[in-house]
mmCIF file of C-alpha atoms in Angstrom:
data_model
loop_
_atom_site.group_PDB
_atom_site.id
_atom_site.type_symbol
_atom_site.label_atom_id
_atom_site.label_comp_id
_atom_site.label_asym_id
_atom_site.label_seq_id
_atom_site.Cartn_x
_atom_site.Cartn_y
_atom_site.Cartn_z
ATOM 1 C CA UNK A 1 78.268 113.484 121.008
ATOM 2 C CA UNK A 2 75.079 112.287 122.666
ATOM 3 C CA UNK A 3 76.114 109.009 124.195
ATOM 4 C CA UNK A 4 74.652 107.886 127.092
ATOM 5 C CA UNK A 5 76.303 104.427 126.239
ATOM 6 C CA UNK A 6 78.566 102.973 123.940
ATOM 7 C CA UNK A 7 77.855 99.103 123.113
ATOM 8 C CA UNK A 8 80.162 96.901 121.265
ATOM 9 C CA UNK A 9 80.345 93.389 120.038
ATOM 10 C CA UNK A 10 83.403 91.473 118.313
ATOM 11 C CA UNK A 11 83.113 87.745 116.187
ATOM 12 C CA UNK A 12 85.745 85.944 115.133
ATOM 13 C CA UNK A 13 85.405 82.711 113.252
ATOM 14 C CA UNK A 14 87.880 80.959 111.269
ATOM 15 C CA UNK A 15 88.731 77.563 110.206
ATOM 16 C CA UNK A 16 91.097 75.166 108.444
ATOM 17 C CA UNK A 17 90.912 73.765 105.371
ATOM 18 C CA UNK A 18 93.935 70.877 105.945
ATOM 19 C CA UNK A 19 93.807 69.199 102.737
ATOM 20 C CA UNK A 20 94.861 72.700 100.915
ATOM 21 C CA UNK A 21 96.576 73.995 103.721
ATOM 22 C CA UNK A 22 93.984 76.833 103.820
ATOM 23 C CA UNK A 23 93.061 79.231 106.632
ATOM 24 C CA UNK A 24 89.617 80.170 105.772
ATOM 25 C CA UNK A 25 88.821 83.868 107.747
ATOM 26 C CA UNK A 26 84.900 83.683 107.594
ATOM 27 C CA UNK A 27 84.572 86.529 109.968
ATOM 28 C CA UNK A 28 86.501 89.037 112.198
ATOM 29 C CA UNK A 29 84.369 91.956 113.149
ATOM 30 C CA UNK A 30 83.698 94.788 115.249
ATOM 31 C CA UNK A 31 80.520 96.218 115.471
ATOM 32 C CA UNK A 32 79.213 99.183 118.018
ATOM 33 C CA UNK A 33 75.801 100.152 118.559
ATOM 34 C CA UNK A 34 74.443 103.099 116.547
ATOM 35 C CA UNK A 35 78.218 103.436 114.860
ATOM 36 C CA UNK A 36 77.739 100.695 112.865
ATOM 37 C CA UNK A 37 80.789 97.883 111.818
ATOM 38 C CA UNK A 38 83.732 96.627 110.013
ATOM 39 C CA UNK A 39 83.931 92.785 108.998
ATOM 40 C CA UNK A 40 86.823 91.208 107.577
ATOM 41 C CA UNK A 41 86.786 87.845 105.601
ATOM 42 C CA UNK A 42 89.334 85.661 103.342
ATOM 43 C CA UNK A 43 91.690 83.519 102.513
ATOM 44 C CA UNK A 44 95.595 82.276 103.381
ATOM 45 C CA UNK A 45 97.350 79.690 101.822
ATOM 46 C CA UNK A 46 99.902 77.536 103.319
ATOM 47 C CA UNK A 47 99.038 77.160 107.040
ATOM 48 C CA UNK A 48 100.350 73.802 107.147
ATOM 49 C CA UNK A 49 100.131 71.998 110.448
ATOM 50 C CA UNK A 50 103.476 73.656 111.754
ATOM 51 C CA UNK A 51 101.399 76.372 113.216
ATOM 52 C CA UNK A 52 99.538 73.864 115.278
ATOM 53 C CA UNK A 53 103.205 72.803 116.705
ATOM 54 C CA UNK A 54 104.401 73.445 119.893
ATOM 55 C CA UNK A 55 107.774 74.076 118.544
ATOM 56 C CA UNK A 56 107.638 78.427 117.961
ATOM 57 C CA UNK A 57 110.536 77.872 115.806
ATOM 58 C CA UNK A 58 108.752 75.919 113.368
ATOM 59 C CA UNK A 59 105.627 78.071 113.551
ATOM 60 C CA UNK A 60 107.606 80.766 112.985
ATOM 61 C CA UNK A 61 109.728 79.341 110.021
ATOM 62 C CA UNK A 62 105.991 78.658 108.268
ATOM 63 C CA UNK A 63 104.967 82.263 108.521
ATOM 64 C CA UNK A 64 107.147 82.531 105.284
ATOM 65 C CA UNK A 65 104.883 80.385 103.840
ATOM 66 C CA UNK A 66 102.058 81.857 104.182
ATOM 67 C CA UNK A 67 100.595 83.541 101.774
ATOM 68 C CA UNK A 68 96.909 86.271 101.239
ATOM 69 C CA UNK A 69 94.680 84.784 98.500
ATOM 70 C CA UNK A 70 91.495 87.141 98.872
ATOM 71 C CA UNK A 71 89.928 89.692 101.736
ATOM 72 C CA UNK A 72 86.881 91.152 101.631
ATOM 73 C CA UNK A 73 86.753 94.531 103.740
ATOM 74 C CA UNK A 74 83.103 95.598 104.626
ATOM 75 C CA UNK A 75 82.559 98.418 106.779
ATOM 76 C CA UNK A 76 78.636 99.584 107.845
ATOM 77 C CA UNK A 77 78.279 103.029 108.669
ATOM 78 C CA UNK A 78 75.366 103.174 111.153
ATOM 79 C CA UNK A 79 76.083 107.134 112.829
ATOM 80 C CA UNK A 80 79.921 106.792 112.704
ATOM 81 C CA UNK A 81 80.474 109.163 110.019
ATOM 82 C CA UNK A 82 78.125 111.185 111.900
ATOM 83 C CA UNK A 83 79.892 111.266 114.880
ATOM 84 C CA UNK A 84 83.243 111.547 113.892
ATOM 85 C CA UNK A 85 82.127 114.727 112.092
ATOM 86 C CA UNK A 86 80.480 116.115 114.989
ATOM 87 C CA UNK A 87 83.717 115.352 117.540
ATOM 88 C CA UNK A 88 85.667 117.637 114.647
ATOM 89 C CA UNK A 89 83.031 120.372 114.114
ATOM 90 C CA UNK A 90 83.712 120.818 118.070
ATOM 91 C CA UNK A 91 86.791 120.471 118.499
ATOM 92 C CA UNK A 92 88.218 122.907 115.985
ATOM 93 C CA UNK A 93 85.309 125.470 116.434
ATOM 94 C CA UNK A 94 83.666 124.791 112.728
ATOM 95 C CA UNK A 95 80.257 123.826 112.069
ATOM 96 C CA UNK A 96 79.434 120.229 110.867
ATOM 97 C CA UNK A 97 78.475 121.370 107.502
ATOM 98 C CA UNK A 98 82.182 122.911 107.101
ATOM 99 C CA UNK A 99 84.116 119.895 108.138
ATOM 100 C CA UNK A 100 81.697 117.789 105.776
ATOM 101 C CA UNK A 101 82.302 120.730 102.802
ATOM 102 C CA UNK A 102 86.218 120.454 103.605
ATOM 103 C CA UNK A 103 86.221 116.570 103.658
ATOM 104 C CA UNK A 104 84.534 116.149 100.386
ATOM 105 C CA UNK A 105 86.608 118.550 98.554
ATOM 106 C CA UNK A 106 89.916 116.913 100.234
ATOM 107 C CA UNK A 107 88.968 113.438 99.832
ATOM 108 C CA UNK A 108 87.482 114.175 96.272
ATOM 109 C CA UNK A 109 90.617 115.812 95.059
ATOM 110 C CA UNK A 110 92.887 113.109 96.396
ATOM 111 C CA UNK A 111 91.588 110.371 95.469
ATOM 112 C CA UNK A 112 90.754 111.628 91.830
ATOM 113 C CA UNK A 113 94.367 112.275 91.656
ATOM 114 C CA UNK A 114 94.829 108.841 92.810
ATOM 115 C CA UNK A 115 92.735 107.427 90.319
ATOM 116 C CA UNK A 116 94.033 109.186 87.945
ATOM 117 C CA UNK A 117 97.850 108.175 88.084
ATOM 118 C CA UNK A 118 96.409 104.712 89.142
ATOM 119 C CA UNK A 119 93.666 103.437 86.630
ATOM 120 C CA UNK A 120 93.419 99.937 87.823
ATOM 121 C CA UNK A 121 92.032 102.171 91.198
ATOM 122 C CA UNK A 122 89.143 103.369 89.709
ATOM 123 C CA UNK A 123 86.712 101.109 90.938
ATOM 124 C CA UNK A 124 87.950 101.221 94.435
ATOM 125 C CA UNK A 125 88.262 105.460 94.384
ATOM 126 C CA UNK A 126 84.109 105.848 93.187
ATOM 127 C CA UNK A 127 83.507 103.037 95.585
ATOM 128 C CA UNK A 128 84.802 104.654 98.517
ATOM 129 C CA UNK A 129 84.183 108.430 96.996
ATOM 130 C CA UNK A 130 79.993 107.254 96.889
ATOM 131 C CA UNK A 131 80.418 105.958 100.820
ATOM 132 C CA UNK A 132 81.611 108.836 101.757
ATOM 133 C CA UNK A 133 79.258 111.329 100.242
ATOM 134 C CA UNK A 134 76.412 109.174 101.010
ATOM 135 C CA UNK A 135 77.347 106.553 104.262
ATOM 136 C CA UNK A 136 75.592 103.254 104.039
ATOM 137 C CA UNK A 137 77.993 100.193 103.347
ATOM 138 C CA UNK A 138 81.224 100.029 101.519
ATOM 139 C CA UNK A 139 82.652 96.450 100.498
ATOM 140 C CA UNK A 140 86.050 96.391 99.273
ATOM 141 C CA UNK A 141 87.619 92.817 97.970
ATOM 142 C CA UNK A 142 90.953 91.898 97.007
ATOM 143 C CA UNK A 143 92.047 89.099 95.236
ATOM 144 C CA UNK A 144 96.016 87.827 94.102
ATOM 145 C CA UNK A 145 96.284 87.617 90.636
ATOM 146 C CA UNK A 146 98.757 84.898 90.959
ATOM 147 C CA UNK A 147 97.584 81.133 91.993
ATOM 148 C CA UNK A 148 100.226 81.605 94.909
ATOM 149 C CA UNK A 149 98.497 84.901 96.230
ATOM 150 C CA UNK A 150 100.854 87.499 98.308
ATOM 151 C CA UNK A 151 103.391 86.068 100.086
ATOM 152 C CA UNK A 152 105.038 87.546 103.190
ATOM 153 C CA UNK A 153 108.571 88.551 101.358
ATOM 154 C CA UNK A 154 105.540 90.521 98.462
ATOM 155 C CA UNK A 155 104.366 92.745 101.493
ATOM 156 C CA UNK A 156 107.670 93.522 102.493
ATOM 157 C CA UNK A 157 108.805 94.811 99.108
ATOM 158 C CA UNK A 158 105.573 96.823 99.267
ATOM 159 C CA UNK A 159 106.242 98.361 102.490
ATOM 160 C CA UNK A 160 107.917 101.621 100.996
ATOM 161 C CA UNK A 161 105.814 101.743 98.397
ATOM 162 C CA UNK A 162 102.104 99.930 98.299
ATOM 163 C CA UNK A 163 101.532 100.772 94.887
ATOM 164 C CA UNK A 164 103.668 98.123 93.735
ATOM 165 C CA UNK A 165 100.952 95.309 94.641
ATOM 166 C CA UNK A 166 98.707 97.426 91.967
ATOM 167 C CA UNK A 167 100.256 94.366 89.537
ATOM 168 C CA UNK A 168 99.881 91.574 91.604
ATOM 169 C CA UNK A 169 96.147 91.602 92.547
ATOM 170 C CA UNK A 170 92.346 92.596 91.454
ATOM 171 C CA UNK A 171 90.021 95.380 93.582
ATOM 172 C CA UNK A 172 87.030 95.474 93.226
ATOM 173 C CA UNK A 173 84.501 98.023 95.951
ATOM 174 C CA UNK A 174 81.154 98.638 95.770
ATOM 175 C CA UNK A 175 79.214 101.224 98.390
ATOM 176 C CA UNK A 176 75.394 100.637 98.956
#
């Protein structure tokens, strides 16, 4: 792939907001040099202080109450697209211009579909369909809909089928 190195750096800062029983997630990242890098950011209600107690049983209790008000997704494409299509093109014998023919028409296809059955995707589906044909920076944020956000017992109902949090929250993407 032409690496004579591979450099990577993570950040992680968070903090919390005690009087709402916030956990503010300003930044978890992952960034590698000449790939580019994925940030995540947002909010969780109710981490109360039984997560700073050094009974687990309590801690764990509380992780009922917790609950996802917003993340924001960003990922930077600085030669990872590039790469990844390379490592393909090789090992499956195809040229880069084939695997990046085949992923277009795949991705395009699917996620039309997608968007199609799911209008509330939209957004999200030209978003991501605009980062893909054209790598720069995708931003994808999601927000609860309800003043309690997504609660732990929400993601579990959702595990079979994700589609059902369509109802429960707002996307909204953008790609640069």
């Amino acid at each position: 792939l032409g690496l004579e190195s591979f450099t990577m750096s993570y950040a992680l800062s968070s903090g919390w907001d005690q009087p709402n029983n916030n956990l503010v997630i300003r930044q978890i990242s992952l960034s590698g040099k000449d790939f580019g890098s994925i940030n995540v950011s947002g909010l969780i209600s109710g981490f109360t202080e039984e997560f700073f107690a050094f009974d687990t049983g309590r801690a764990q209790a509380a992780l009922f109450g917790l609950a996802g008000r917003e993340m924001t997704f960003t990922i930077k494409d600085e030669g990872m697209m590039a790469k990844a299509i390379k490592l393909y093109a090789l090992q499956n014998e195809v040229t880069e211009d084939e695997v990046r023919g085949l992923m277009a028409l795949v991705v395009n296809v699917t996620l039309q579909q997608l968007a199609a059955e799911q209008p509330k995707l939209r957004n999200a589906v030209d978003a991501l369909l605009r980062f893909i044909s054209t790598p720069g920076t995708l931003t994808v944020t999601v927000k609860s809909n309800g003043p309690n956000g997504l609660g732990l017992l929400d993601l579990v109902a959702a595990s079979n089928d994700p589609l059902l949090l369509l109802d429960k929250v707002d996307i909204q993407a953008t790609a640069e």
